[in-house]
Amino acid sequence: MVRGHKPAARVQPSNQSSQSTVRGDSATIRADSSNPITPGTSAPNSQRPSPASTISTGPEPTSKSLSAPDTIIPPGSLFISPQSVITPPDKNPTTESLRQQVTKAFNSPKKRQRKISKVNDGEEVEELSLEEIAEIRKLDRATRWHCFLYFTNCLWFNIAKECYGDAFDIDSEAGQTVRMKVFDLIKGIKHKTLEHMEEHVKEIMVAPEHVAVKGLYTTRPLLLDFFAKLFTPGNFFAVWRYMRGYVEFEGSSELGQYYMKSIYINLAIEMKLYLDICTTSPKGKNNDARERLLTFYNEVPTHKDFGDVDKAEFKEIQERYRNQHTPTVKEAGETLKECFLSIGAPPPKKKQMVDGPTAGSGAPGAAPSVDAGAGLAEMVLPGIIAPGA
């Protein structure tokens, strides 16, 4: 048909009627007169299902020029076409509700993480200014240290205060944007750390020197000694890769090195036991064991052995920022009490070593005194499984 030529008569197919309207419950969506629907091009509903939100009583036209879209982009989608309409739950949406949906779609975690990753890798991001790049790097560094010391997002507001000052309003729109960025980073760090620990433990267990005794290391006391012998700074950073280039093991205090060694050994123990359970499970995985592993990971920094651990105990590589506020050590969870093994009494804080201990007093969370000849069983704190128990 030649565009603009009006046919003398419209011929309808004998086996199927064609309509220029699609009737719904109470409204009629009419075809755009500038691009009429060619008769006979309708497809039956059985061949082309309509969207869930569309109620059709007749064949659905295939034309893309309807005044309402035939594809609805759900709220939160990563891609939004300029012609798309986001349908809110209410029939008369406000401009603000539509703006929030569009903002949510574009502020996706994957986009933020990709942008932060590019900045940290030294790549140029055209849409960012030098000031914005510096801000991203500062926020990223603070988040890494927070995750290294606390594992979870429990004190995310300290990161905001550290990067933007004490006057920064964490309840403002900018504050919630920072919160989303920090939560995205910490979630990714947690996932990667557990993934790297799983790879690390699997590599150790398939090594020729360990294959013969793999089945013998099935209890925490035996695994404590096993992984303690395997600890090296290299093995630590094979798991805590996000701290490479941010902390130096050799330059850290004795308490800082103790912390790094202890979290490595205990997380390796828990991962080994988790993998043993998965090996004997029908589908190669166990949801209960996985949940226990995640709970253990979240609770590790709350152990009383780490009551004096803060950022000052570590040698930070590159620029040093002011220290974060150190929270009071929380009551350890049941999973941590049952599973965590102390590798010995924690050394004194660096400040205590300089000033000297005060008679009859000690800092909150300080380790109990232990005789020089005491064995590991005497050094394990109450409530923790002791080797040989």
Short mmCIF file of C-alpha atoms in Angstrom, two decimals:
data_model
loop_
_atom_site.label_atom_id
_atom_site.label_comp_id
_atom_site.label_asym_id
_atom_site.label_seq_id
_atom_site.Cartn_x
_atom_site.Cartn_y
_atom_site.Cartn_z
CA MET A 1 0.00 0.00 0.00
CA VAL A 2 1.33 3.42 -0.92
CA ARG A 3 1.57 5.72 2.13
CA GLY A 4 -1.13 8.42 1.96
CA HIS A 5 -3.26 6.51 -0.56
CA LYS A 6 -6.72 5.84 0.80
CA PRO A 7 -8.05 2.44 -0.25
CA ALA A 8 -11.48 2.30 -1.79
CA ALA A 9 -12.65 -0.37 0.60
CA ARG A 10 -11.33 -2.30 3.60
CA VAL A 11 -11.29 -6.04 3.03
CA GLN A 12 -11.71 -8.14 6.16
CA PRO A 13 -10.37 -11.72 6.28
CA SER A 14 -13.10 -14.30 6.24
CA ASN A 15 -11.72 -16.40 9.11
CA GLN A 16 -10.73 -13.64 11.54
CA SER A 17 -12.10 -10.20 12.22
CA SER A 18 -9.70 -7.30 12.69
CA GLN A 19 -10.39 -4.35 14.92
CA SER A 20 -8.59 -1.05 15.32
CA THR A 21 -9.31 -0.99 19.03
CA VAL A 22 -8.39 -3.21 21.95
CA ARG A 23 -11.08 -3.22 24.57
CA GLY A 24 -10.27 -3.69 28.23
CA ASP A 25 -12.33 -3.55 31.40
CA SER A 26 -13.44 0.06 31.24
CA ALA A 27 -11.18 1.76 28.71
CA THR A 28 -10.56 1.51 24.99
CA ILE A 29 -7.03 1.94 23.66
CA ARG A 30 -7.30 3.28 20.12
CA ALA A 31 -4.69 2.86 17.41
CA ASP A 32 -2.66 5.88 16.40
CA SER A 33 -4.31 7.36 13.32
CA SER A 34 -0.91 8.32 11.88
CA ASN A 35 0.06 4.66 11.58
CA PRO A 36 -3.09 2.54 11.13
CA ILE A 37 -3.09 -1.14 11.84
CA THR A 38 -3.12 -3.18 8.68
CA PRO A 39 -6.09 -5.54 8.60
CA GLY A 40 -5.31 -9.17 9.06
CA THR A 41 -2.07 -8.69 11.04
CA SER A 42 -3.48 -9.46 14.46
CA ALA A 43 -2.05 -12.48 16.25
CA PRO A 44 -4.16 -14.74 18.45
CA ASN A 45 -3.62 -14.51 22.18
CA SER A 46 -2.45 -18.12 22.26
CA GLN A 47 0.53 -17.22 20.07
CA ARG A 48 1.48 -13.93 21.72
CA PRO A 49 0.59 -13.58 25.39
CA SER A 50 -0.36 -10.13 26.56
CA PRO A 51 1.24 -8.47 29.60
CA ALA A 52 -0.14 -9.43 32.99
CA SER A 53 -1.59 -5.97 33.49
CA THR A 54 -3.53 -6.01 30.17
CA ILE A 55 -6.99 -7.56 29.89
CA SER A 56 -7.93 -8.22 26.30
CA THR A 57 -11.26 -9.48 24.98
CA GLY A 58 -10.08 -9.84 21.39
CA PRO A 59 -7.00 -10.38 19.27
CA GLU A 60 -4.03 -8.22 20.18
CA PRO A 61 -2.58 -6.03 17.39
CA THR A 62 1.13 -6.31 16.66
CA SER A 63 1.58 -2.62 15.87
CA LYS A 64 4.06 -0.80 18.12
CA SER A 65 2.36 2.56 17.63
CA LEU A 66 -0.36 2.26 20.26
CA SER A 67 -0.70 5.24 22.55
CA ALA A 68 0.04 2.98 25.54
CA PRO A 69 3.09 0.66 25.55
CA ASP A 70 2.53 -3.05 25.17
CA THR A 71 5.65 -3.79 27.24
CA ILE A 72 5.73 -2.50 30.79
CA ILE A 73 9.14 -2.01 32.39
CA PRO A 74 8.84 -3.02 36.05
CA PRO A 75 10.05 -0.60 38.75
CA GLY A 76 13.72 -1.21 39.55
CA SER A 77 14.63 -2.37 36.03
CA LEU A 78 18.17 -1.52 34.96
CA PHE A 79 17.01 -0.29 31.54
CA ILE A 80 14.39 2.37 30.97
CA SER A 81 13.41 3.33 27.43
CA PRO A 82 12.40 6.97 26.85
CA GLN A 83 9.07 5.72 25.46
CA SER A 84 8.44 3.37 28.38
CA VAL A 85 5.93 4.11 31.07
CA ILE A 86 6.46 2.82 34.59
CA THR A 87 3.07 1.86 35.91
CA PRO A 88 2.79 2.57 39.64
CA PRO A 89 0.36 0.66 41.85
CA ASP A 90 -2.01 3.65 42.03
CA LYS A 91 -4.03 4.82 39.01
CA ASN A 92 -3.21 8.49 39.54
CA PRO A 93 0.54 8.57 40.31
CA THR A 94 2.20 11.74 41.48
CA THR A 95 5.24 13.17 39.75
CA GLU A 96 7.30 12.38 42.85
CA SER A 97 6.37 8.68 42.81
CA LEU A 98 7.41 8.36 39.17
CA ARG A 99 10.68 10.22 39.86
CA GLN A 100 11.49 7.85 42.72
CA GLN A 101 10.94 4.81 40.50
CA VAL A 102 13.18 6.18 37.76
CA THR A 103 15.87 7.11 40.30
CA LYS A 104 15.72 3.63 41.82
CA ALA A 105 16.16 2.05 38.40
CA PHE A 106 19.20 4.11 37.44
CA ASN A 107 20.87 3.96 40.88
CA SER A 108 21.43 0.22 40.57
CA PRO A 109 24.07 -1.53 42.71
CA LYS A 110 25.79 -3.00 39.65
CA LYS A 111 26.27 0.43 38.07
CA ARG A 112 27.70 1.87 41.29
CA GLN A 113 30.06 -1.07 41.79
CA ARG A 114 31.32 -0.93 38.20
CA LYS A 115 31.99 2.80 38.51
CA ILE A 116 33.84 2.39 41.83
CA SER A 117 35.85 -0.51 40.41
CA LYS A 118 36.93 1.56 37.41
CA VAL A 119 38.06 4.43 39.64
CA ASN A 120 40.08 2.12 41.90
CA ASP A 121 41.74 0.50 38.87
CA GLY A 122 42.88 3.92 37.67
CA GLU A 123 40.60 3.94 34.64
CA GLU A 124 39.16 7.20 33.41
CA VAL A 125 35.44 7.70 33.89
CA GLU A 126 34.40 10.50 31.57
CA GLU A 127 31.29 11.60 33.45
CA LEU A 128 33.16 12.05 36.75
CA SER A 129 35.13 15.09 37.84
CA LEU A 130 38.43 14.86 39.72
CA GLU A 131 36.61 15.83 42.90
CA GLU A 132 34.09 13.02 42.44
CA ILE A 133 36.85 10.49 41.75
CA ALA A 134 38.67 11.53 44.93
CA GLU A 135 35.40 11.19 46.86
CA ILE A 136 34.80 7.67 45.53
CA ARG A 137 38.32 6.56 46.43
CA LYS A 138 38.03 8.00 49.91
CA LEU A 139 34.68 6.31 50.50
CA ASP A 140 36.01 3.04 49.10
CA ARG A 141 39.08 3.07 51.35
CA ALA A 142 37.04 3.84 54.45
CA THR A 143 34.59 1.04 53.59
CA ARG A 144 37.39 -1.50 53.15
CA TRP A 145 38.79 -0.70 56.58
CA HIS A 146 35.34 -0.81 58.15
CA CYS A 147 34.71 -4.23 56.61
CA PHE A 148 38.14 -5.46 57.71
CA LEU A 149 37.49 -4.48 61.34
CA TYR A 150 33.74 -5.15 61.69
CA PHE A 151 32.85 -7.47 58.73
CA THR A 152 29.27 -6.10 58.47
CA ASN A 153 27.55 -2.77 57.81
CA CYS A 154 26.68 -2.29 61.50
CA LEU A 155 28.52 1.05 61.74
CA TRP A 156 28.16 2.38 58.22
CA PHE A 157 27.39 5.87 59.57
CA ASN A 158 30.97 6.08 60.88
CA ILE A 159 32.14 5.80 57.28
CA ALA A 160 29.92 8.72 56.29
CA LYS A 161 31.17 10.82 59.21
CA GLU A 162 34.78 9.97 58.39
CA CYS A 163 34.45 10.95 54.74
CA TYR A 164 32.10 13.93 55.00
CA GLY A 165 32.54 15.26 58.53
CA ASP A 166 30.56 15.06 61.75
CA ALA A 167 27.98 17.55 60.47
CA PHE A 168 26.95 15.22 57.64
CA ASP A 169 23.25 14.33 57.91
CA ILE A 170 22.96 10.57 57.40
CA ASP A 171 19.16 10.86 57.17
CA SER A 172 19.29 13.26 54.23
CA GLU A 173 18.96 12.19 50.60
CA ALA A 174 22.74 12.40 50.21
CA GLY A 175 23.15 10.36 53.38
CA GLN A 176 20.92 7.59 52.05
CA THR A 177 22.86 7.60 48.78
CA VAL A 178 26.08 7.07 50.72
CA ARG A 179 24.37 4.32 52.70
CA MET A 180 23.41 2.46 49.51
CA LYS A 181 26.94 2.72 48.14
CA VAL A 182 28.49 1.46 51.39
CA PHE A 183 26.02 -1.43 51.67
CA ASP A 184 26.76 -2.46 48.07
CA LEU A 185 30.51 -2.48 48.71
CA ILE A 186 30.27 -4.44 51.96
CA LYS A 187 27.92 -7.00 50.43
CA GLY A 188 30.34 -7.56 47.57
CA ILE A 189 33.33 -7.79 49.92
CA LYS A 190 31.59 -10.39 52.08
CA HIS A 191 30.66 -12.51 49.06
CA LYS A 192 34.17 -12.36 47.61
CA THR A 193 35.91 -13.06 50.92
CA LEU A 194 33.90 -16.24 51.49
CA GLU A 195 34.39 -17.24 47.86
CA HIS A 196 38.16 -16.78 48.11
CA MET A 197 38.30 -18.68 51.41
CA GLU A 198 36.39 -21.57 49.84
CA GLU A 199 38.83 -21.68 46.92
CA HIS A 200 41.78 -21.43 49.32
CA VAL A 201 40.63 -24.31 51.54
CA LYS A 202 39.85 -26.51 48.54
CA GLU A 203 43.33 -25.90 47.11
CA ILE A 204 44.92 -26.81 50.43
CA MET A 205 42.95 -30.03 50.78
CA VAL A 206 43.81 -31.31 47.29
CA ALA A 207 47.53 -30.61 47.73
CA PRO A 208 49.55 -33.88 47.60
CA GLU A 209 50.93 -33.41 51.11
CA HIS A 210 47.42 -33.08 52.57
CA VAL A 211 45.37 -35.61 50.58
CA ALA A 212 46.33 -38.53 52.82
CA VAL A 213 45.18 -36.80 56.00
CA LYS A 214 42.21 -34.91 54.54
CA GLY A 215 39.67 -37.19 56.21
CA LEU A 216 41.43 -36.99 59.57
CA TYR A 217 40.99 -33.23 60.03
CA THR A 218 37.32 -33.23 60.93
CA THR A 219 37.28 -31.53 64.35
CA ARG A 220 37.97 -27.94 65.32
CA PRO A 221 40.88 -28.68 67.67
CA LEU A 222 42.75 -30.60 64.97
CA LEU A 223 41.95 -28.00 62.34
CA LEU A 224 43.15 -25.24 64.68
CA ASP A 225 46.64 -26.70 64.73
CA PHE A 226 46.50 -27.52 61.01
CA PHE A 227 45.63 -24.03 59.76
CA ALA A 228 47.85 -22.32 62.37
CA LYS A 229 50.84 -24.00 60.73
CA LEU A 230 49.66 -22.91 57.29
CA PHE A 231 49.22 -19.24 58.15
CA THR A 232 51.41 -16.81 56.24
CA PRO A 233 50.79 -13.21 55.20
CA GLY A 234 50.53 -14.49 51.63
CA ASN A 235 47.78 -16.96 52.56
CA PHE A 236 45.95 -14.25 54.46
CA PHE A 237 45.91 -11.89 51.49
CA ALA A 238 44.86 -14.75 49.21
CA VAL A 239 41.53 -14.54 51.06
CA TRP A 240 41.35 -10.89 52.19
CA ARG A 241 42.27 -9.61 48.75
CA TYR A 242 40.40 -6.35 49.22
CA MET A 243 43.03 -5.32 51.81
CA ARG A 244 45.99 -5.78 49.48
CA GLY A 245 47.70 -2.43 49.17
CA TYR A 246 45.82 -1.08 52.20
CA VAL A 247 47.39 -2.85 55.20
CA GLU A 248 50.86 -4.23 55.86
CA PHE A 249 51.18 -7.33 58.03
CA GLU A 250 54.83 -6.92 59.04
CA GLY A 251 54.42 -3.27 60.00
CA SER A 252 51.33 -3.86 62.14
CA SER A 253 51.49 -4.20 65.91
CA GLU A 254 51.61 -7.56 67.64
CA LEU A 255 47.89 -7.29 68.40
CA GLY A 256 47.14 -6.41 64.79
CA GLN A 257 49.05 -9.46 63.54
CA TYR A 258 47.27 -11.60 66.13
CA TYR A 259 43.91 -10.40 64.80
CA MET A 260 44.81 -11.22 61.20
CA LYS A 261 46.09 -14.66 62.11
CA SER A 262 43.09 -15.47 64.30
CA ILE A 263 40.41 -14.50 61.79
CA TYR A 264 42.22 -16.45 59.06
CA ILE A 265 42.48 -19.63 61.11
CA ASN A 266 38.92 -19.58 62.43
CA LEU A 267 37.26 -18.74 59.13
CA ALA A 268 39.31 -21.48 57.44
CA ILE A 269 38.17 -23.98 60.09
CA GLU A 270 34.53 -23.07 59.62
CA MET A 271 34.84 -23.22 55.83
CA LYS A 272 36.48 -26.67 55.98
CA LEU A 273 33.66 -28.04 58.16
CA TYR A 274 31.07 -26.45 55.88
CA LEU A 275 32.62 -28.08 52.80
CA ASP A 276 32.68 -31.45 54.58
CA ILE A 277 28.93 -31.19 55.18
CA CYS A 278 28.28 -30.19 51.56
CA THR A 279 30.29 -33.18 50.35
CA THR A 280 27.93 -35.59 52.12
CA SER A 281 24.75 -33.70 51.18
CA PRO A 282 22.57 -35.06 48.35
CA LYS A 283 22.77 -31.94 46.16
CA GLY A 284 26.26 -30.91 47.20
CA LYS A 285 25.00 -28.07 49.37
CA ASN A 286 23.33 -27.59 52.73
CA ASN A 287 21.30 -24.46 53.46
CA ASP A 288 21.51 -24.84 57.24
CA ALA A 289 25.29 -25.20 57.12
CA ARG A 290 25.54 -22.19 54.83
CA GLU A 291 23.44 -20.08 57.18
CA ARG A 292 25.66 -21.14 60.07
CA LEU A 293 28.76 -20.13 58.10
CA LEU A 294 27.31 -16.70 57.31
CA THR A 295 26.31 -16.16 60.94
CA PHE A 296 29.80 -17.12 62.09
CA TYR A 297 31.36 -14.69 59.61
CA ASN A 298 29.18 -11.82 60.84
CA GLU A 299 29.97 -12.48 64.50
CA VAL A 300 33.76 -12.97 64.30
CA PRO A 301 34.75 -9.33 65.09
CA THR A 302 32.54 -9.33 68.21
CA HIS A 303 34.70 -11.90 69.98
CA LYS A 304 36.20 -10.66 73.23
CA ASP A 305 39.73 -11.47 72.03
CA PHE A 306 39.36 -8.47 69.73
CA GLY A 307 38.05 -6.00 72.29
CA ASP A 308 41.15 -3.81 71.97
CA VAL A 309 41.57 -4.11 68.21
CA ASP A 310 41.17 -0.89 66.24
CA LYS A 311 42.69 0.67 63.17
CA ALA A 312 45.63 2.10 65.11
CA GLU A 313 47.02 -1.45 65.53
CA PHE A 314 47.66 -1.82 61.79
CA LYS A 315 50.18 -0.31 59.41
CA GLU A 316 48.08 1.40 56.75
CA ILE A 317 49.55 1.65 53.30
CA GLN A 318 49.18 4.96 51.46
CA GLU A 319 47.38 7.90 53.04
CA ARG A 320 46.14 7.51 56.61
CA TYR A 321 42.74 8.83 57.55
CA ARG A 322 41.52 9.55 61.04
CA ASN A 323 40.49 6.46 62.95
CA GLN A 324 36.92 5.28 63.11
CA HIS A 325 35.02 5.18 66.35
CA THR A 326 35.52 1.80 68.00
CA PRO A 327 32.27 0.32 69.30
CA THR A 328 31.89 -1.57 72.54
CA VAL A 329 32.31 -5.28 71.88
CA LYS A 330 28.87 -6.86 71.71
CA GLU A 331 27.87 -10.05 73.44
CA ALA A 332 29.08 -12.87 71.25
CA GLY A 333 26.39 -14.89 69.50
CA GLU A 334 25.76 -18.55 70.21
CA THR A 335 27.38 -19.64 66.95
CA LEU A 336 30.57 -17.77 67.78
CA LYS A 337 30.66 -19.07 71.36
CA GLU A 338 30.32 -22.62 70.13
CA CYS A 339 32.70 -22.47 67.18
CA PHE A 340 35.39 -19.83 67.69
CA LEU A 341 38.76 -21.09 68.96
CA SER A 342 41.22 -18.75 70.60
CA ILE A 343 44.76 -19.08 69.26
CA GLY A 344 46.10 -17.73 72.53
CA ALA A 345 45.80 -14.68 74.73
CA PRO A 346 45.72 -11.50 72.62
CA PRO A 347 48.77 -9.27 73.03
CA PRO A 348 48.35 -5.88 74.75
CA LYS A 349 47.36 -2.80 72.82
CA LYS A 350 50.17 -0.75 71.35
CA LYS A 351 49.29 2.15 73.68
CA GLN A 352 49.37 -0.13 76.73
CA MET A 353 52.83 -1.34 75.73
CA VAL A 354 54.08 2.26 75.62
CA ASP A 355 52.38 3.55 78.77
CA GLY A 356 52.67 0.36 80.78
CA PRO A 357 49.84 -1.44 82.59
CA THR A 358 48.11 0.16 85.53
CA ALA A 359 48.10 -1.98 88.64
CA GLY A 360 44.74 -3.60 89.33
CA SER A 361 43.12 -2.27 86.19
CA GLY A 362 42.77 -3.14 82.55
CA ALA A 363 41.05 -1.86 79.46
CA PRO A 364 37.59 -3.22 78.65
CA GLY A 365 37.91 -6.42 76.74
CA ALA A 366 41.54 -6.95 77.78
CA ALA A 367 42.75 -10.54 77.78
CA PRO A 368 43.19 -12.47 81.05
CA SER A 369 46.74 -13.06 82.19
CA VAL A 370 48.22 -16.44 81.29
CA ASP A 371 51.24 -18.21 82.75
CA ALA A 372 54.21 -18.48 80.41
CA GLY A 373 54.09 -22.26 80.51
CA ALA A 374 50.33 -22.58 80.10
CA GLY A 375 49.08 -24.77 77.30
CA LEU A 376 46.50 -23.85 74.69
CA ALA A 377 43.70 -25.32 76.78
CA GLU A 378 44.39 -22.79 79.57
CA MET A 379 44.53 -19.91 77.10
CA VAL A 380 41.06 -20.53 75.66
CA LEU A 381 38.52 -18.10 77.07
CA PRO A 382 35.41 -19.34 78.90
CA GLY A 383 32.60 -20.34 76.57
CA ILE A 384 34.96 -21.31 73.73
CA ILE A 385 35.63 -24.90 72.76
CA ALA A 386 39.08 -25.82 73.98
CA PRO A 387 41.35 -28.18 72.02
CA GLY A 388 40.81 -31.75 73.13
CA ALA A 389 37.38 -30.99 74.64
#
